[in-house]
Structures are given as structure tokens and as C-alpha cells.
Amino acid sequence: MDMDWESCGWERLGEGVGRRRLPGWDATVGLVTGRNGVLLYDTGSTLAEGAELRARVTSLTGGRSVTHVALGHPHFDHVFGTAAFPEAEVHGAAGLAELLRREADDLRSDAVRHGVDPEAATAAATSLIAPGHEVSGELTLDLGGRPVVLANVGPGHTRHDLAVLVPGTPPVLFCGDLVEESGEPQAGPDAVPTEWPAAMDRLLALGGEDALYVPGHGAVVDAGFVRRQREELARRASVS
């Protein structure tokens, strides 16, 4: 029997697959469970948010710990809670580990600019965990009867965009901020606008027509939404 996702504050997307929309920046974290493993996609914006996620995962799974963390991209609202999961293997796109080590102070400053308490931002930046497992193309993890595919699909929103596909009926694809539903896609100084449409093509090829596409911010969407957003990003890139 599947877990009672809703009563634990999660949105169920399929058997053993769900997500939670976090307060503040409406960032999504994803959760995938198998017989032998539990994967969390992104970790929140502070250590406290990461600790709350840990408690919610424990409650949902009957005491199980997160065994794998996949970081979608290097922005504070998606990576600053990672130290709350010290026992987990941390995965990210190739080059992410060096970037996080090099730019932890910049991430702290960005968090403070967006309203994170300075002490909380400093604590998260100081304890930031860089991925020990980096993905160049695709990597399949077996959580025990539950394969998940980690795919380095960038550059686009950043130079280190990692998507996670959970095969099934329907497939579920965690897209990170390559796709946004609750607002326009945000292109910061680390975005690569000319490559972003191609990254979304890779998402569409990975998920297919029937997948549930889970954006980094906002409601779950379908392939048609991703395709329309891809065309708008291509249009912007062509006129910039």
C-alpha cells in the first residue's frame, strides 16, 4: 500500500513518488521511495528548512532516512538545506561541486538579498555540502524496485541543470527551474539563454508526451506546457 502523502504535507504524483512546495519562494522538492532507498530532489533554502524536510520524510516513510540527494541546480533555495542529510549520497551535474565550493559566499549574499536571515544564510553557506557524485550524461540509480534516471540536461537555467526521471505510468520528470509554472522562467546572470531551448528539448525527449513535468516553481504541467515555454524562450533568445 502506498504512503499517506497528503496527510504528511506532500502531493502524491504516483506510487512512491511525490513532491512538496516550500513556502517563501514556492520551490518544489521531490521525493522518490523504493524498497532500499529514498531520493530527495533539492533540499530547501536554509538548514532549518532542510531539517523540517527531513522530519517530514521520516514521518511519511515510517522512520526511513534519505539515502540519495539530487541537486537540480546551484541556487540557494534549492541547495542550502543539504547539510540536514549528512548520511545521503549527494548527486549533481558535472562541475556543480567545484562551483558550490567556489561560490558559497555569493550564494549566501543572494539568499540575504532575497530575505533569508543573515545568520541562517551564513550557517547554510558554511555547512554547504557539495556533490560527491557528479553526472555528465545520465545515471540510473536503483532504489530497490524503483529505478530513477538522473540526467544532466543543461546548460539552460544555469550551467549545472540536473533533471530526475521516475519511469512509470505516467512517468514523472522533476525539471528544476528549467520549467516554471508560477511565473516567467527566471534568467539570472548564470543562465545560458541561447542554450535553454535545447535543454528543454532534452527534457521533452526524456519524459515523452505522457509524463508529468514537475517545475521548480508552480503546479505540475504537461508536455504541451513545456513545449510552449520552450518556444517562448527560443523567441526571447532570438531577439536579445
PDB file of C-alpha atoms in Angstrom, residues 20 26 69 78 102 156 164 226:
ATOM      1  CA  ARG A  20       6.261  19.340  -1.641  1.00  0.00           C
ATOM      2  CA  ASP A  26       7.407  28.192  -3.841  1.00  0.00           C
ATOM      3  CA  VAL A  69      20.019  13.707  -2.678  1.00  0.00           C
ATOM      4  CA  HIS A  78      17.341  24.515  -3.820  1.00  0.00           C
ATOM      5  CA  ARG A 102      33.941  28.416  -5.031  1.00  0.00           C
ATOM      6  CA  GLY A 156      19.945  26.443 -19.585  1.00  0.00           C
ATOM      7  CA  VAL A 164      15.326  13.351 -12.438  1.00  0.00           C
ATOM      8  CA  VAL A 226       6.866  22.646 -21.622  1.00  0.00           C
TER       9      VAL A 226
END
